[in-house]
C-alpha cells in the first residue's frame, strides 16, 4: 500500500516547511520513504480537504489518512513498532510532545519573525499575497521585520538556553541518540537555513549550530542534500 506525503510547495520546488521536515526525518528514522510527494500550495486547500486539514503535512499510509506532524509521528510509531523508536516509550512520548508543543507554539513563530521576508520570496507566486495577508496581522509588516531583526537576535539566542544545555548534556535532545524531539526542533532551524542562508540565526560557536549539522547528516544526509539543491 502506498505511502504518500503531502508537503508544502515552494517556488523552486524545495521542501521548506518546518513541519514537513519533521515528518520527512521521522519517516527516514523508521526506514521509510514516501512513494510519492504531492506538493501543496498554501492556496490549494482543496488538495488536502480529503484529510479534513487546512495545513500540510498530511500523510496517507495505505488506509490511514493522518494530518498534523505530531499525529503523523504517533501514527508511524504505532504502525511500525518494530522499526527504530521515535519516542522511546510512553513517558518519553509525553516529553517529546512537550518539545513538539514548544517548537510549534514558541520556536517556529519566533523563527518566522526573522525569516518571513525571505519566505515571501520563496513561496509560490500564487501564495505570496496569501502569506502576507495571513502573517502580517500577527507578525507585522515584512519590511519592518527585516529592519528590526538583527536587534532581536541576541534575545532569541538567549531564549534557546534550555535547548542548548540539553543538547550539550545529552548529545541529542532525545538523549544519547536522535529522536522525534530533535526533528521537531530541527525543522524550525532548518527552515531558516534553507530560506535565509545569509542570515545567521545561530552563531558558529553555538553548540546548537553543531547539533543542527549533526541532524543534517542523519539518514544519509537527507536534510543536508536539501541545502545544496
Ligand atoms: N500543527 C501543524 C502545523 C502545520 C502548518 O502550520 N503547516 C503550514 C505549512 S509550514 C501550513 O500548511 N499552513 C497553511 C496556512 O497557513 O494556510 C503540524 O504540526 O503539522
PDB file of C-alpha atoms and ligand atoms in Angstrom:
ATOM      1  CA  UNK A   1       0.000   0.000   0.000  1.00  0.00           C
ATOM      2  CA  UNK A   2       1.278   3.398  -0.957  1.00  0.00           C
ATOM      3  CA  UNK A   3       2.826   5.975   1.319  1.00  0.00           C
ATOM      4  CA  UNK A   4       2.009   9.480   0.088  1.00  0.00           C
ATOM      5  CA  UNK A   5       3.269  12.670   1.716  1.00  0.00           C
ATOM      6  CA  UNK A   6       1.525  15.990   1.099  1.00  0.00           C
ATOM      7  CA  UNK A   7       4.021  18.748   1.805  1.00  0.00           C
ATOM      8  CA  UNK A   8       4.227  22.484   1.202  1.00  0.00           C
ATOM      9  CA  UNK A   9       5.184  23.606  -2.301  1.00  0.00           C
ATOM     10  CA  UNK A  10       7.721  26.379  -2.947  1.00  0.00           C
ATOM     11  CA  UNK A  11       8.770  28.466  -5.914  1.00  0.00           C
ATOM     12  CA  UNK A  12      11.869  26.359  -6.595  1.00  0.00           C
ATOM     13  CA  UNK A  13      10.287  23.052  -5.551  1.00  0.00           C
ATOM     14  CA  UNK A  14      12.482  22.598  -2.471  1.00  0.00           C
ATOM     15  CA  UNK A  15      10.802  21.327   0.692  1.00  0.00           C
ATOM     16  CA  UNK A  16      10.883  24.327   3.044  1.00  0.00           C
ATOM     17  CA  UNK A  17       8.204  23.603   5.623  1.00  0.00           C
ATOM     18  CA  UNK A  18       9.443  23.198   9.219  1.00  0.00           C
ATOM     19  CA  UNK A  19       6.576  20.777   9.877  1.00  0.00           C
ATOM     20  CA  UNK A  20       7.249  18.906   6.653  1.00  0.00           C
ATOM     21  CA  UNK A  21      10.853  18.377   7.738  1.00  0.00           C
ATOM     22  CA  UNK A  22       9.754  16.792  10.991  1.00  0.00           C
ATOM     23  CA  UNK A  23       7.826  14.200   9.025  1.00  0.00           C
ATOM     24  CA  UNK A  24      10.485  13.635   6.384  1.00  0.00           C
ATOM     25  CA  UNK A  25      13.024  12.855   9.114  1.00  0.00           C
ATOM     26  CA  UNK A  26      10.542  10.758  11.110  1.00  0.00           C
ATOM     27  CA  UNK A  27       9.843   8.638   8.020  1.00  0.00           C
ATOM     28  CA  UNK A  28      13.576   8.168   7.398  1.00  0.00           C
ATOM     29  CA  UNK A  29      14.085   7.297  11.086  1.00  0.00           C
ATOM     30  CA  UNK A  30      11.584   4.461  10.579  1.00  0.00           C
ATOM     31  CA  UNK A  31      13.406   3.390   7.410  1.00  0.00           C
ATOM     32  CA  UNK A  32      10.504   4.549   5.249  1.00  0.00           C
ATOM     33  CA  UNK A  33      10.379   6.757   2.173  1.00  0.00           C
ATOM     34  CA  UNK A  34       7.248   8.152   0.567  1.00  0.00           C
ATOM     35  CA  UNK A  35       6.268   6.544  -2.722  1.00  0.00           C
ATOM     36  CA  UNK A  36       5.008   9.923  -3.790  1.00  0.00           C
ATOM     37  CA  UNK A  37       5.284  13.504  -2.541  1.00  0.00           C
ATOM     38  CA  UNK A  38       2.386  15.764  -3.509  1.00  0.00           C
ATOM     39  CA  UNK A  39       3.327  19.434  -3.393  1.00  0.00           C
ATOM     40  CA  UNK A  40       0.594  21.649  -1.989  1.00  0.00           C
ATOM     41  CA  UNK A  41       0.490  25.418  -2.177  1.00  0.00           C
ATOM     42  CA  UNK A  42      -0.870  27.437   0.756  1.00  0.00           C
ATOM     43  CA  UNK A  43      -3.743  28.373  -1.562  1.00  0.00           C
ATOM     44  CA  UNK A  44      -4.523  24.801  -2.646  1.00  0.00           C
ATOM     45  CA  UNK A  45      -6.605  23.768   0.353  1.00  0.00           C
ATOM     46  CA  UNK A  46      -8.746  21.609  -1.941  1.00  0.00           C
ATOM     47  CA  UNK A  47      -5.812  19.184  -2.321  1.00  0.00           C
ATOM     48  CA  UNK A  48      -5.834  18.327   1.396  1.00  0.00           C
ATOM     49  CA  UNK A  49      -9.544  18.703   2.092  1.00  0.00           C
ATOM     50  CA  UNK A  50      -9.896  14.886   1.975  1.00  0.00           C
ATOM     51  CA  UNK A  51      -7.803  14.784   5.160  1.00  0.00           C
ATOM     52  CA  UNK A  52     -10.027  17.368   6.886  1.00  0.00           C
ATOM     53  CA  UNK A  53      -6.956  19.553   7.136  1.00  0.00           C
ATOM     54  CA  UNK A  54      -6.055  23.070   6.091  1.00  0.00           C
ATOM     55  CA  UNK A  55      -2.349  22.550   6.751  1.00  0.00           C
ATOM     56  CA  UNK A  56       0.429  20.342   5.445  1.00  0.00           C
ATOM     57  CA  UNK A  57       1.981  17.891   6.136  1.00  0.00           C
ATOM     58  CA  UNK A  58      -0.579  15.156   5.552  1.00  0.00           C
ATOM     59  CA  UNK A  59       0.449  11.505   5.301  1.00  0.00           C
ATOM     60  CA  UNK A  60      -1.549   8.799   3.580  1.00  0.00           C
ATOM     61  CA  UNK A  61      -0.321   5.377   4.627  1.00  0.00           C
ATOM     62  CA  UNK A  62      -2.491   2.780   2.938  1.00  0.00           C
ATOM     63  CA  UNK A  63      -5.921   3.219   4.510  1.00  0.00           C
ATOM     64  CA  UNK A  64      -4.714   5.688   7.136  1.00  0.00           C
ATOM     65  CA  UNK A  65      -5.042   9.421   6.450  1.00  0.00           C
ATOM     66  CA  UNK A  66      -3.155  11.454   9.044  1.00  0.00           C
ATOM     67  CA  UNK A  67      -2.804  15.239   9.257  1.00  0.00           C
ATOM     68  CA  UNK A  68      -0.545  17.200  11.637  1.00  0.00           C
ATOM     69  CA  UNK A  69       3.129  16.398  12.167  1.00  0.00           C
ATOM     70  CA  UNK A  70       2.698  15.202  15.754  1.00  0.00           C
ATOM     71  CA  UNK A  71      -0.152  12.892  14.823  1.00  0.00           C
ATOM     72  CA  UNK A  72       1.883  11.594  11.893  1.00  0.00           C
ATOM     73  CA  UNK A  73       4.812  10.818  14.220  1.00  0.00           C
ATOM     74  CA  UNK A  74       2.438   8.930  16.553  1.00  0.00           C
ATOM     75  CA  UNK A  75       0.985   7.037  13.605  1.00  0.00           C
ATOM     76  CA  UNK A  76       4.460   5.970  12.453  1.00  0.00           C
ATOM     77  CA  UNK A  77       5.479   4.940  15.959  1.00  0.00           C
ATOM     78  CA  UNK A  78       2.331   2.849  16.457  1.00  0.00           C
ATOM     79  CA  UNK A  79       2.089   1.403  12.943  1.00  0.00           C
ATOM     80  CA  UNK A  80       5.784   0.444  12.771  1.00  0.00           C
ATOM     81  CA  UNK A  81       6.650  -0.685  16.319  1.00  0.00           C
ATOM     82  CA  UNK A  82       9.467  -2.956  15.126  1.00  0.00           C
ATOM     83  CA  UNK A  83      11.373  -0.100  13.493  1.00  0.00           C
ATOM     84  CA  UNK A  84      13.657   2.282  15.473  1.00  0.00           C
ATOM     85  CA  UNK A  85      11.546   4.166  18.003  1.00  0.00           C
ATOM     86  CA  UNK A  86      10.843   7.871  17.557  1.00  0.00           C
ATOM     87  CA  UNK A  87       9.932   8.383  21.205  1.00  0.00           C
ATOM     88  CA  UNK A  88      11.397   5.577  23.325  1.00  0.00           C
ATOM     89  CA  UNK A  89       8.337   4.664  25.375  1.00  0.00           C
ATOM     90  CA  UNK A  90       5.168   6.279  26.706  1.00  0.00           C
ATOM     91  CA  UNK A  91       6.722   8.603  29.286  1.00  0.00           C
ATOM     92  CA  UNK A  92       9.254   9.771  26.704  1.00  0.00           C
ATOM     93  CA  UNK A  93       6.431  10.271  24.190  1.00  0.00           C
ATOM     94  CA  UNK A  94       4.828  12.733  26.597  1.00  0.00           C
ATOM     95  CA  UNK A  95       8.109  14.621  26.942  1.00  0.00           C
ATOM     96  CA  UNK A  96       8.571  14.624  23.162  1.00  0.00           C
ATOM     97  CA  UNK A  97       5.079  16.083  22.930  1.00  0.00           C
ATOM     98  CA  UNK A  98       6.167  18.901  25.224  1.00  0.00           C
ATOM     99  CA  UNK A  99       9.074  19.622  22.872  1.00  0.00           C
ATOM    100  CA  UNK A 100       6.705  19.395  19.898  1.00  0.00           C
ATOM    101  CA  UNK A 101       4.346  21.893  21.545  1.00  0.00           C
ATOM    102  CA  UNK A 102       7.173  24.250  22.451  1.00  0.00           C
ATOM    103  CA  UNK A 103       8.569  24.071  18.926  1.00  0.00           C
ATOM    104  CA  UNK A 104       5.138  24.723  17.420  1.00  0.00           C
ATOM    105  CA  UNK A 105       3.978  27.445  19.786  1.00  0.00           C
ATOM    106  CA  UNK A 106       7.245  29.271  20.577  1.00  0.00           C
ATOM    107  CA  UNK A 107      10.216  28.298  18.446  1.00  0.00           C
ATOM    108  CA  UNK A 108       8.687  28.194  14.969  1.00  0.00           C
ATOM    109  CA  UNK A 109       6.796  31.510  15.369  1.00  0.00           C
ATOM    110  CA  UNK A 110       9.970  33.124  16.737  1.00  0.00           C
ATOM    111  CA  UNK A 111      11.930  31.873  13.729  1.00  0.00           C
ATOM    112  CA  UNK A 112       9.154  33.076  11.425  1.00  0.00           C
ATOM    113  CA  UNK A 113       9.638  36.570  12.846  1.00  0.00           C
ATOM    114  CA  UNK A 114      13.173  36.521  11.417  1.00  0.00           C
ATOM    115  CA  UNK A 115      12.712  34.914   8.024  1.00  0.00           C
ATOM    116  CA  UNK A 116       9.197  35.676   6.777  1.00  0.00           C
ATOM    117  CA  UNK A 117      10.570  38.396   4.449  1.00  0.00           C
ATOM    118  CA  UNK A 118      12.648  35.783   2.565  1.00  0.00           C
ATOM    119  CA  UNK A 119       9.874  33.187   2.843  1.00  0.00           C
ATOM    120  CA  UNK A 120       7.574  35.563   0.985  1.00  0.00           C
ATOM    121  CA  UNK A 121      10.002  35.491  -1.932  1.00  0.00           C
ATOM    122  CA  UNK A 122      10.449  31.722  -1.954  1.00  0.00           C
ATOM    123  CA  UNK A 123       6.759  30.899  -1.636  1.00  0.00           C
ATOM    124  CA  UNK A 124       4.978  30.046  -4.866  1.00  0.00           C
ATOM    125  CA  UNK A 125       3.906  33.169  -6.743  1.00  0.00           C
ATOM    126  CA  UNK A 126       0.235  32.244  -6.159  1.00  0.00           C
ATOM    127  CA  UNK A 127       0.887  32.124  -2.383  1.00  0.00           C
ATOM    128  CA  UNK A 128       2.699  35.422  -1.829  1.00  0.00           C
ATOM    129  CA  UNK A 129      -0.351  37.595  -1.219  1.00  0.00           C
ATOM    130  CA  UNK A 130      -1.878  34.900   0.963  1.00  0.00           C
ATOM    131  CA  UNK A 131       1.251  34.691   3.101  1.00  0.00           C
ATOM    132  CA  UNK A 132       1.352  38.436   3.621  1.00  0.00           C
ATOM    133  CA  UNK A 133      -2.383  38.667   4.318  1.00  0.00           C
ATOM    134  CA  UNK A 134      -2.325  35.868   6.900  1.00  0.00           C
ATOM    135  CA  UNK A 135       1.048  36.578   8.562  1.00  0.00           C
ATOM    136  CA  UNK A 136       1.315  40.368   8.689  1.00  0.00           C
ATOM    137  CA  UNK A 137      -1.573  40.813  11.188  1.00  0.00           C
ATOM    138  CA  UNK A 138       0.316  38.504  13.529  1.00  0.00           C
ATOM    139  CA  UNK A 139       3.942  39.387  12.898  1.00  0.00           C
ATOM    140  CA  UNK A 140       3.784  42.912  11.495  1.00  0.00           C
ATOM    141  CA  UNK A 141       4.821  44.222   8.055  1.00  0.00           C
ATOM    142  CA  UNK A 142       7.534  42.062   6.486  1.00  0.00           C
ATOM    143  CA  UNK A 143       9.656  45.125   5.687  1.00  0.00           C
ATOM    144  CA  UNK A 144       9.681  46.075   9.391  1.00  0.00           C
ATOM    145  CA  UNK A 145      10.621  42.527  10.360  1.00  0.00           C
ATOM    146  CA  UNK A 146      13.640  42.709   8.097  1.00  0.00           C
ATOM    147  CA  UNK A 147      14.695  46.046   9.608  1.00  0.00           C
ATOM    148  CA  UNK A 148      14.326  45.013  13.244  1.00  0.00           C
ATOM    149  CA  UNK A 149      15.654  41.508  13.174  1.00  0.00           C
ATOM    150  CA  UNK A 150      19.330  41.978  13.948  1.00  0.00           C
ATOM    151  CA  UNK A 151      18.267  43.801  17.112  1.00  0.00           C
ATOM    152  CA  UNK A 152      16.167  40.817  18.168  1.00  0.00           C
ATOM    153  CA  UNK A 153      18.795  38.163  17.566  1.00  0.00           C
ATOM    154  CA  UNK A 154      20.593  38.201  20.930  1.00  0.00           C
ATOM    155  CA  UNK A 155      17.360  37.765  22.880  1.00  0.00           C
ATOM    156  CA  UNK A 156      16.303  34.917  20.587  1.00  0.00           C
ATOM    157  CA  UNK A 157      19.623  33.128  21.013  1.00  0.00           C
ATOM    158  CA  UNK A 158      19.447  33.598  24.785  1.00  0.00           C
ATOM    159  CA  UNK A 159      15.948  32.074  24.803  1.00  0.00           C
ATOM    160  CA  UNK A 160      17.434  28.835  23.449  1.00  0.00           C
ATOM    161  CA  UNK A 161      19.315  28.190  26.718  1.00  0.00           C
ATOM    162  CA  UNK A 162      17.389  25.078  27.817  1.00  0.00           C
ATOM    163  CA  UNK A 163      17.637  23.537  24.326  1.00  0.00           C
ATOM    164  CA  UNK A 164      21.353  24.360  24.130  1.00  0.00           C
ATOM    165  CA  UNK A 165      22.084  22.909  27.559  1.00  0.00           C
ATOM    166  CA  UNK A 166      20.125  19.706  26.882  1.00  0.00           C
ATOM    167  CA  UNK A 167      21.931  19.131  23.606  1.00  0.00           C
ATOM    168  CA  UNK A 168      25.290  19.692  25.320  1.00  0.00           C
ATOM    169  CA  UNK A 169      24.380  17.375  28.169  1.00  0.00           C
ATOM    170  CA  UNK A 170      22.912  14.534  26.111  1.00  0.00           C
ATOM    171  CA  UNK A 171      24.408  14.801  22.640  1.00  0.00           C
ATOM    172  CA  UNK A 172      20.898  14.995  21.200  1.00  0.00           C
ATOM    173  CA  UNK A 173      17.691  16.452  22.555  1.00  0.00           C
ATOM    174  CA  UNK A 174      16.190  12.944  22.654  1.00  0.00           C
ATOM    175  CA  UNK A 175      19.168  11.600  24.630  1.00  0.00           C
ATOM    176  CA  UNK A 176      22.186   9.591  23.514  1.00  0.00           C
ATOM    177  CA  UNK A 177      20.522   9.003  20.136  1.00  0.00           C
ATOM    178  CA  UNK A 178      18.342  11.265  17.996  1.00  0.00           C
ATOM    179  CA  UNK A 179      14.563  11.029  18.119  1.00  0.00           C
ATOM    180  CA  UNK A 180      11.428  12.921  17.242  1.00  0.00           C
ATOM    181  CA  UNK A 181      12.160  15.674  19.764  1.00  0.00           C
ATOM    182  CA  UNK A 182      15.241  16.541  17.721  1.00  0.00           C
ATOM    183  CA  UNK A 183      13.244  16.578  14.491  1.00  0.00           C
ATOM    184  CA  UNK A 184      10.515  18.778  15.987  1.00  0.00           C
ATOM    185  CA  UNK A 185      13.014  21.470  16.966  1.00  0.00           C
ATOM    186  CA  UNK A 186      15.330  20.993  13.986  1.00  0.00           C
ATOM    187  CA  UNK A 187      12.529  21.679  11.493  1.00  0.00           C
ATOM    188  CA  UNK A 188      12.387  25.337  12.522  1.00  0.00           C
ATOM    189  CA  UNK A 189      16.173  25.855  12.306  1.00  0.00           C
ATOM    190  CA  UNK A 190      16.456  24.050   9.001  1.00  0.00           C
ATOM    191  CA  UNK A 191      13.612  26.126   7.586  1.00  0.00           C
ATOM    192  CA  UNK A 192      15.545  29.283   8.470  1.00  0.00           C
ATOM    193  CA  UNK A 193      18.741  27.962   6.942  1.00  0.00           C
ATOM    194  CA  UNK A 194      17.016  26.969   3.694  1.00  0.00           C
ATOM    195  CA  UNK A 195      15.037  30.170   3.361  1.00  0.00           C
ATOM    196  CA  UNK A 196      17.549  32.749   4.573  1.00  0.00           C
ATOM    197  CA  UNK A 197      21.033  31.219   4.169  1.00  0.00           C
ATOM    198  CA  UNK A 198      22.819  34.523   4.638  1.00  0.00           C
ATOM    199  CA  UNK A 199      21.076  35.323   7.921  1.00  0.00           C
ATOM    200  CA  UNK A 200      22.899  33.549  10.758  1.00  0.00           C
ATOM    201  CA  UNK A 201      20.211  32.558  13.201  1.00  0.00           C
ATOM    202  CA  UNK A 202      22.767  30.505  15.156  1.00  0.00           C
ATOM    203  CA  UNK A 203      26.333  31.613  15.870  1.00  0.00           C
ATOM    204  CA  UNK A 204      29.019  29.293  14.510  1.00  0.00           C
ATOM    205  CA  UNK A 205      30.349  28.569  18.018  1.00  0.00           C
ATOM    206  CA  UNK A 206      26.906  27.737  19.418  1.00  0.00           C
ATOM    207  CA  UNK A 207      26.549  24.043  20.347  1.00  0.00           C
ATOM    208  CA  UNK A 208      23.185  24.229  18.592  1.00  0.00           C
ATOM    209  CA  UNK A 209      24.986  25.041  15.351  1.00  0.00           C
ATOM    210  CA  UNK A 210      26.889  21.748  15.607  1.00  0.00           C
ATOM    211  CA  UNK A 211      23.712  19.890  16.631  1.00  0.00           C
ATOM    212  CA  UNK A 212      21.873  21.254  13.584  1.00  0.00           C
ATOM    213  CA  UNK A 213      24.729  19.986  11.408  1.00  0.00           C
ATOM    214  CA  UNK A 214      24.531  16.558  13.049  1.00  0.00           C
ATOM    215  CA  UNK A 215      20.821  16.341  12.246  1.00  0.00           C
ATOM    216  CA  UNK A 216      21.632  17.390   8.674  1.00  0.00           C
ATOM    217  CA  UNK A 217      23.918  14.358   8.395  1.00  0.00           C
ATOM    218  CA  UNK A 218      21.373  11.819   9.671  1.00  0.00           C
ATOM    219  CA  UNK A 219      19.698   9.334   7.346  1.00  0.00           C
ATOM    220  CA  UNK A 220      22.308   9.594   4.587  1.00  0.00           C
ATOM    221  CA  UNK A 221      22.499  13.357   4.829  1.00  0.00           C
ATOM    222  CA  UNK A 222      18.883  13.781   3.845  1.00  0.00           C
ATOM    223  CA  UNK A 223      18.490  17.319   5.190  1.00  0.00           C
ATOM    224  CA  UNK A 224      21.972  18.328   4.049  1.00  0.00           C
ATOM    225  CA  UNK A 225      21.152  17.435   0.461  1.00  0.00           C
ATOM    226  CA  UNK A 226      18.300  19.942   0.542  1.00  0.00           C
ATOM    227  CA  UNK A 227      20.807  22.719   1.298  1.00  0.00           C
ATOM    228  CA  UNK A 228      22.769  22.059  -1.857  1.00  0.00           C
ATOM    229  CA  UNK A 229      19.713  21.798  -4.075  1.00  0.00           C
TER     230      UNK A 229
HETATM  231  N1  LIG B   1       0.292  21.686  13.681  1.00  0.00           N
HETATM  232  C1  LIG B   1       0.574  21.515  12.280  1.00  0.00           C
HETATM  233  C2  LIG B   1       1.041  22.804  11.673  1.00  0.00           C
HETATM  234  C3  LIG B   1       1.352  22.679  10.215  1.00  0.00           C
HETATM  235  C4  LIG B   1       1.468  24.024   9.494  1.00  0.00           C
HETATM  236  O1  LIG B   1       1.266  25.084  10.069  1.00  0.00           O
HETATM  237  N2  LIG B   1       1.790  23.937   8.202  1.00  0.00           N
HETATM  238  C5  LIG B   1       1.887  25.105   7.351  1.00  0.00           C
HETATM  239  C6  LIG B   1       2.964  24.906   6.331  1.00  0.00           C
HETATM  240  S1  LIG B   1       4.565  25.040   7.087  1.00  0.00           S
HETATM  241  C7  LIG B   1       0.588  25.243   6.591  1.00  0.00           C
HETATM  242  O2  LIG B   1       0.152  24.311   5.947  1.00  0.00           O
HETATM  243  N3  LIG B   1      -0.050  26.415   6.659  1.00  0.00           N
HETATM  244  C8  LIG B   1      -1.245  26.626   5.922  1.00  0.00           C
HETATM  245  C9  LIG B   1      -1.762  28.025   6.058  1.00  0.00           C
HETATM  246  O3  LIG B   1      -1.135  28.832   6.744  1.00  0.00           O
HETATM  247  O4  LIG B   1      -2.788  28.280   5.438  1.00  0.00           O
HETATM  248  C10 LIG B   1       1.605  20.393  12.139  1.00  0.00           C
HETATM  249  O5  LIG B   1       2.386  20.187  13.078  1.00  0.00           O
HETATM  250  O6  LIG B   1       1.617  19.688  11.125  1.00  0.00           O
END
